[in-house]
Amino acid sequence: EVQLVESGGGLVQPGGSLRLSCAASGFAFNSYWMHWARQAPGTGLVWVSRIDPDASKTWYADSVKGRFTISRDNAKNTLYLQMNALRVEDTAVYFCAREAYAQGQRWFDPWGQGTLVTVSS
Amino acid sequence: EIVLTQSPGTLSLSPGEGATLSCRASQSLNISYLAWYQQKPGQPPRLLVYGASRRATGIPDRFSGSGSGTDFTLTISRLEPEDFAVYYCQQFNNSWTFGQGTKVDIK
């Protein structure tokens, strides 16, 4: 079964740091682009970051650029998101997702269950 | 950045009725790069449609996607009780933005 499981969320003070992990199983992790997206309480989905299969290239939303770092360990089938200088507005459920592709088309599937990050004093 | 605008914000319908959800892009999209997702409370998004019109594996045929250019539509032919949820469109043409969602709730 293709599966993604996030961990590492929690309560952190403004200015603090947190590292999220996403454990992948059931597919060739090292062949796929991977993403983080987030969803603040009661709001919609927002894309956060992307990393290519061999970790040579990364992309970030402007709102997190310079504060968040996406990385991966293909030997451990794990995706990471290092979040520094956290702000109250970073409070959200963070999802990891696989960017699947076929015949020139692309989509996110599967998604992990999500991990809640709360930034508050 | 490509902005996706979904309408309506909320659709109040009864089981058995049909639903038409719109997703309008601020720039023309390659149809290969438009997807639709369903999300229920406390759950992650679930892929419904990719490539604007291709149903994902296991998705019932009452769900169909269409459109091109800047205008895309997700149609649910006959709403089942499990279809009441929030629906998002997403584009991959330029970055990876989502629409703000359309909530389909029970009338």
mmCIF file of C-alpha atoms in Angstrom:
data_model
loop_
_atom_site.group_PDB
_atom_site.id
_atom_site.type_symbol
_atom_site.label_atom_id
_atom_site.label_comp_id
_atom_site.label_asym_id
_atom_site.label_seq_id
_atom_site.Cartn_x
_atom_site.Cartn_y
_atom_site.Cartn_z
ATOM 1 C CA GLU A 1 0.000 0.000 0.000
ATOM 2 C CA VAL A 2 1.290 3.434 -0.953
ATOM 3 C CA GLN A 3 1.412 5.470 2.237
ATOM 4 C CA LEU A 4 2.752 8.710 3.702
ATOM 5 C CA VAL A 5 2.882 9.297 7.457
ATOM 6 C CA GLU A 6 3.798 12.694 8.912
ATOM 7 C CA SER A 7 5.167 13.353 12.376
ATOM 8 C CA GLY A 8 6.856 16.103 14.339
ATOM 9 C CA GLY A 9 4.081 18.630 14.775
ATOM 10 C CA GLY A 10 3.353 20.332 18.062
ATOM 11 C CA LEU A 11 3.173 23.586 19.967
ATOM 12 C CA VAL A 12 6.037 26.038 19.519
ATOM 13 C CA GLN A 13 6.561 29.661 20.497
ATOM 14 C CA PRO A 14 6.885 32.414 17.899
ATOM 15 C CA GLY A 15 10.472 32.523 16.659
ATOM 16 C CA GLY A 16 10.982 28.863 17.436
ATOM 17 C CA SER A 17 11.854 25.897 15.238
ATOM 18 C CA LEU A 18 10.327 22.540 14.421
ATOM 19 C CA ARG A 19 11.219 19.705 12.045
ATOM 20 C CA LEU A 20 8.498 17.701 10.372
ATOM 21 C CA SER A 21 9.056 14.233 8.939
ATOM 22 C CA CYS A 22 7.103 12.268 6.358
ATOM 23 C CA ALA A 23 7.774 8.530 6.145
ATOM 24 C CA ALA A 24 6.992 6.979 2.778
ATOM 25 C CA SER A 25 6.266 3.338 2.025
ATOM 26 C CA GLY A 26 4.900 1.168 -0.764
ATOM 27 C CA PHE A 27 6.569 2.961 -3.684
ATOM 28 C CA ALA A 28 9.978 3.925 -5.089
ATOM 29 C CA PHE A 29 10.424 7.078 -3.021
ATOM 30 C CA ASN A 30 13.610 8.080 -4.852
ATOM 31 C CA SER A 31 11.724 8.387 -8.161
ATOM 32 C CA TYR A 32 9.206 11.029 -7.141
ATOM 33 C CA TRP A 33 8.996 14.773 -6.542
ATOM 34 C CA MET A 34 7.606 15.394 -3.071
ATOM 35 C CA HIS A 35 5.716 18.347 -1.623
ATOM 36 C CA TRP A 36 4.577 19.963 1.591
ATOM 37 C CA ALA A 37 1.277 21.819 1.715
ATOM 38 C CA ARG A 38 -0.550 23.330 4.678
ATOM 39 C CA GLN A 39 -4.030 24.221 5.791
ATOM 40 C CA ALA A 40 -4.686 26.807 8.490
ATOM 41 C CA PRO A 41 -7.732 26.096 10.671
ATOM 42 C CA GLY A 42 -10.961 26.554 8.727
ATOM 43 C CA THR A 43 -9.211 27.648 5.538
ATOM 44 C CA GLY A 44 -8.065 26.173 2.236
ATOM 45 C CA LEU A 45 -4.977 24.359 1.011
ATOM 46 C CA VAL A 46 -1.756 26.260 0.413
ATOM 47 C CA TRP A 47 1.301 24.854 -1.293
ATOM 48 C CA VAL A 48 4.522 25.250 0.714
ATOM 49 C CA SER A 49 7.489 23.515 -0.886
ATOM 50 C CA ARG A 50 8.705 20.931 -3.416
ATOM 51 C CA ILE A 51 11.854 18.836 -3.784
ATOM 52 C CA ASP A 52 13.009 16.843 -6.780
ATOM 53 C CA PRO A 53 13.805 13.102 -6.611
ATOM 54 C CA ASP A 54 17.543 13.429 -5.979
ATOM 55 C CA ALA A 55 17.246 16.493 -3.725
ATOM 56 C CA SER A 56 19.224 18.638 -6.154
ATOM 57 C CA LYS A 57 16.491 21.250 -6.577
ATOM 58 C CA THR A 58 13.951 22.812 -4.231
ATOM 59 C CA TRP A 59 11.087 25.286 -4.553
ATOM 60 C CA TYR A 60 9.332 27.407 -1.894
ATOM 61 C CA ALA A 61 6.281 29.589 -1.494
ATOM 62 C CA ASP A 62 7.243 33.222 -0.941
ATOM 63 C CA SER A 63 5.652 33.116 2.523
ATOM 64 C CA VAL A 64 8.197 30.577 3.798
ATOM 65 C CA LYS A 65 11.263 31.289 1.663
ATOM 66 C CA GLY A 66 14.350 31.801 3.802
ATOM 67 C CA ARG A 67 12.695 30.287 6.890
ATOM 68 C CA PHE A 68 11.749 26.736 5.830
ATOM 69 C CA THR A 69 14.010 24.081 4.302
ATOM 70 C CA ILE A 70 12.759 20.973 2.542
ATOM 71 C CA SER A 71 15.031 17.935 2.356
ATOM 72 C CA ARG A 72 14.864 14.189 1.907
ATOM 73 C CA ASP A 73 16.782 11.051 2.790
ATOM 74 C CA ASN A 74 16.150 8.524 0.026
ATOM 75 C CA ALA A 75 17.939 5.784 1.973
ATOM 76 C CA LYS A 76 15.372 6.221 4.758
ATOM 77 C CA ASN A 77 12.392 6.944 2.462
ATOM 78 C CA THR A 78 11.748 10.095 4.439
ATOM 79 C CA LEU A 79 10.891 13.689 3.567
ATOM 80 C CA TYR A 80 11.590 16.562 5.956
ATOM 81 C CA LEU A 81 10.550 20.149 6.510
ATOM 82 C CA GLN A 82 12.774 22.214 8.784
ATOM 83 C CA MET A 83 10.806 25.242 9.959
ATOM 84 C CA ASN A 84 12.681 28.134 11.587
ATOM 85 C CA ALA A 85 11.634 31.600 12.729
ATOM 86 C CA LEU A 86 8.062 30.369 13.073
ATOM 87 C CA ARG A 87 5.233 32.901 13.095
ATOM 88 C CA VAL A 88 1.706 32.726 14.433
ATOM 89 C CA GLU A 89 0.469 32.660 10.838
ATOM 90 C CA ASP A 90 2.374 29.390 10.220
ATOM 91 C CA THR A 91 -0.166 27.620 12.436
ATOM 92 C CA ALA A 92 -1.694 24.903 10.257
ATOM 93 C CA VAL A 93 -1.996 21.225 9.526
ATOM 94 C CA TYR A 94 0.979 20.306 7.369
ATOM 95 C CA PHE A 95 0.533 17.601 4.745
ATOM 96 C CA CYS A 96 3.163 15.835 2.692
ATOM 97 C CA ALA A 97 2.143 14.625 -0.749
ATOM 98 C CA ARG A 98 3.668 12.704 -3.623
ATOM 99 C CA GLU A 99 3.630 14.319 -7.048
ATOM 100 C CA ALA A 100 2.523 11.474 -9.268
ATOM 101 C CA TYR A 101 2.822 11.619 -13.047
ATOM 102 C CA ALA A 102 1.851 9.737 -16.170
ATOM 103 C CA GLN A 103 1.549 10.580 -19.857
ATOM 104 C CA GLY A 104 2.491 14.183 -19.252
ATOM 105 C CA GLN A 105 -0.083 14.695 -16.506
ATOM 106 C CA ARG A 106 0.670 15.422 -12.858
ATOM 107 C CA TRP A 107 -1.240 15.306 -9.624
ATOM 108 C CA PHE A 108 -0.807 14.898 -5.844
ATOM 109 C CA ASP A 109 -1.483 11.378 -4.646
ATOM 110 C CA PRO A 110 -1.336 10.120 -1.995
ATOM 111 C CA TRP A 111 -1.427 12.681 0.794
ATOM 112 C CA GLY A 112 -0.407 12.000 4.345
ATOM 113 C CA GLN A 113 -2.874 12.388 7.197
ATOM 114 C CA GLY A 114 -1.263 15.653 8.256
ATOM 115 C CA THR A 115 0.468 16.920 11.390
ATOM 116 C CA LEU A 116 -0.678 19.990 13.327
ATOM 117 C CA VAL A 117 1.761 22.813 14.006
ATOM 118 C CA THR A 118 0.601 25.460 16.460
ATOM 119 C CA VAL A 119 2.673 28.618 16.887
ATOM 120 C CA SER A 120 1.611 30.465 19.995
ATOM 121 C CA SER A 121 3.041 32.080 23.096
ATOM 122 C CA GLU B 1 1.498 33.410 -10.036
ATOM 123 C CA ILE B 2 -1.587 31.744 -11.438
ATOM 124 C CA VAL B 3 -4.680 32.371 -9.299
ATOM 125 C CA LEU B 4 -7.519 29.846 -9.310
ATOM 126 C CA THR B 5 -10.968 31.167 -8.419
ATOM 127 C CA GLN B 6 -13.614 28.623 -7.512
ATOM 128 C CA SER B 7 -17.347 29.296 -7.552
ATOM 129 C CA PRO B 8 -19.677 29.178 -5.875
ATOM 130 C CA GLY B 9 -18.184 29.317 -2.389
ATOM 131 C CA THR B 10 -20.954 27.099 -1.064
ATOM 132 C CA LEU B 11 -23.454 24.906 -2.876
ATOM 133 C CA SER B 12 -26.471 23.750 -0.869
ATOM 134 C CA LEU B 13 -28.064 20.734 -2.489
ATOM 135 C CA SER B 14 -30.075 17.620 -1.656
ATOM 136 C CA PRO B 15 -28.954 14.018 -2.189
ATOM 137 C CA GLY B 16 -29.777 12.923 -5.710
ATOM 138 C CA GLU B 17 -29.330 16.383 -7.181
ATOM 139 C CA GLY B 18 -26.526 17.300 -9.556
ATOM 140 C CA ALA B 19 -23.677 19.680 -8.721
ATOM 141 C CA THR B 20 -21.597 21.890 -10.996
ATOM 142 C CA LEU B 21 -18.407 23.378 -9.545
ATOM 143 C CA SER B 22 -16.367 25.967 -11.417
ATOM 144 C CA CYS B 23 -12.624 26.705 -11.368
ATOM 145 C CA ARG B 24 -11.372 29.722 -13.299
ATOM 146 C CA ALA B 25 -7.664 30.366 -13.829
ATOM 147 C CA SER B 26 -6.061 33.801 -14.174
ATOM 148 C CA GLN B 27 -4.024 32.488 -17.130
ATOM 149 C CA SER B 28 -4.581 29.723 -19.660
ATOM 150 C CA LEU B 29 -3.597 26.286 -18.381
ATOM 151 C CA ASN B 30 -2.345 23.142 -20.046
ATOM 152 C CA ILE B 31 -5.167 20.690 -19.336
ATOM 153 C CA SER B 32 -2.599 18.108 -18.282
ATOM 154 C CA TYR B 33 -1.909 20.237 -15.228
ATOM 155 C CA LEU B 34 -5.370 20.668 -13.661
ATOM 156 C CA ALA B 35 -6.551 18.381 -10.854
ATOM 157 C CA TRP B 36 -9.553 18.208 -8.515
ATOM 158 C CA TYR B 37 -9.620 16.952 -4.916
ATOM 159 C CA GLN B 38 -12.296 16.200 -2.338
ATOM 160 C CA GLN B 39 -11.689 16.875 1.348
ATOM 161 C CA LYS B 40 -13.839 15.873 4.311
ATOM 162 C CA PRO B 41 -13.370 17.249 7.853
ATOM 163 C CA GLY B 42 -10.321 15.852 9.611
ATOM 164 C CA GLN B 43 -9.100 14.063 6.488
ATOM 165 C CA PRO B 44 -6.463 14.809 3.868
ATOM 166 C CA PRO B 45 -7.506 15.718 0.345
ATOM 167 C CA ARG B 46 -8.436 12.821 -1.944
ATOM 168 C CA LEU B 47 -7.639 12.924 -5.656
ATOM 169 C CA LEU B 48 -10.737 12.837 -7.868
ATOM 170 C CA VAL B 49 -9.657 14.028 -11.317
ATOM 171 C CA TYR B 50 -6.330 14.765 -13.018
ATOM 172 C CA GLY B 51 -5.533 16.044 -16.487
ATOM 173 C CA ALA B 52 -8.765 18.074 -16.207
ATOM 174 C CA SER B 53 -10.971 15.099 -17.131
ATOM 175 C CA ARG B 54 -9.360 11.811 -16.111
ATOM 176 C CA ARG B 55 -10.970 10.125 -13.130
ATOM 177 C CA ALA B 56 -8.551 8.750 -10.556
ATOM 178 C CA THR B 57 -8.564 5.067 -9.703
ATOM 179 C CA GLY B 58 -11.618 4.051 -7.697
ATOM 180 C CA ILE B 59 -13.539 7.285 -8.238
ATOM 181 C CA PRO B 60 -17.213 6.688 -9.133
ATOM 182 C CA ASP B 61 -18.330 7.699 -12.614
ATOM 183 C CA ARG B 62 -20.802 10.223 -11.192
ATOM 184 C CA PHE B 63 -17.747 12.507 -10.918
ATOM 185 C CA SER B 64 -16.567 14.073 -14.165
ATOM 186 C CA GLY B 65 -14.173 16.874 -15.047
ATOM 187 C CA SER B 66 -14.128 19.065 -18.123
ATOM 188 C CA GLY B 67 -12.803 22.329 -19.459
ATOM 189 C CA SER B 68 -9.831 23.952 -21.110
ATOM 190 C CA GLY B 69 -7.971 27.235 -21.256
ATOM 191 C CA THR B 70 -9.035 29.180 -18.178
ATOM 192 C CA ASP B 71 -12.384 27.532 -17.369
ATOM 193 C CA PHE B 72 -12.738 24.132 -15.770
ATOM 194 C CA THR B 73 -15.694 22.287 -14.259
ATOM 195 C CA LEU B 74 -16.220 19.400 -11.869
ATOM 196 C CA THR B 75 -19.644 17.826 -12.221
ATOM 197 C CA ILE B 76 -21.249 15.413 -9.769
ATOM 198 C CA SER B 77 -24.204 13.877 -11.571
ATOM 199 C CA ARG B 78 -26.218 12.629 -8.572
ATOM 200 C CA LEU B 79 -25.079 13.522 -5.091
ATOM 201 C CA GLU B 80 -24.650 10.654 -2.682
ATOM 202 C CA PRO B 81 -24.541 11.319 1.094
ATOM 203 C CA GLU B 82 -20.756 10.764 1.111
ATOM 204 C CA ASP B 83 -20.210 13.485 -1.531
ATOM 205 C CA PHE B 84 -20.956 16.370 0.837
ATOM 206 C CA ALA B 85 -17.494 17.822 1.320
ATOM 207 C CA VAL B 86 -15.150 20.599 0.164
ATOM 208 C CA TYR B 87 -13.714 20.429 -3.344
ATOM 209 C CA TYR B 88 -10.482 22.054 -4.510
ATOM 210 C CA CYS B 89 -8.963 22.538 -7.933
ATOM 211 C CA GLN B 90 -5.174 22.714 -8.339
ATOM 212 C CA GLN B 91 -2.891 23.773 -11.176
ATOM 213 C CA PHE B 92 0.632 22.605 -11.975
ATOM 214 C CA ASN B 93 1.247 24.940 -14.927
ATOM 215 C CA ASN B 94 3.160 27.537 -12.952
ATOM 216 C CA SER B 95 3.972 26.642 -9.361
ATOM 217 C CA TRP B 96 1.341 24.525 -7.605
ATOM 218 C CA THR B 97 -1.594 26.694 -6.498
ATOM 219 C CA PHE B 98 -5.009 25.636 -5.216
ATOM 220 C CA GLY B 99 -8.377 27.293 -5.553
ATOM 221 C CA GLN B 100 -10.033 28.463 -2.350
ATOM 222 C CA GLY B 101 -12.508 25.574 -2.396
ATOM 223 C CA THR B 102 -16.224 25.002 -2.912
ATOM 224 C CA LYS B 103 -18.193 23.519 -0.040
ATOM 225 C CA VAL B 104 -21.055 21.232 -1.049
ATOM 226 C CA ASP B 105 -23.417 20.950 1.885
ATOM 227 C CA ILE B 106 -26.780 19.374 2.525
ATOM 228 C CA LYS B 107 -29.785 21.566 1.879
#
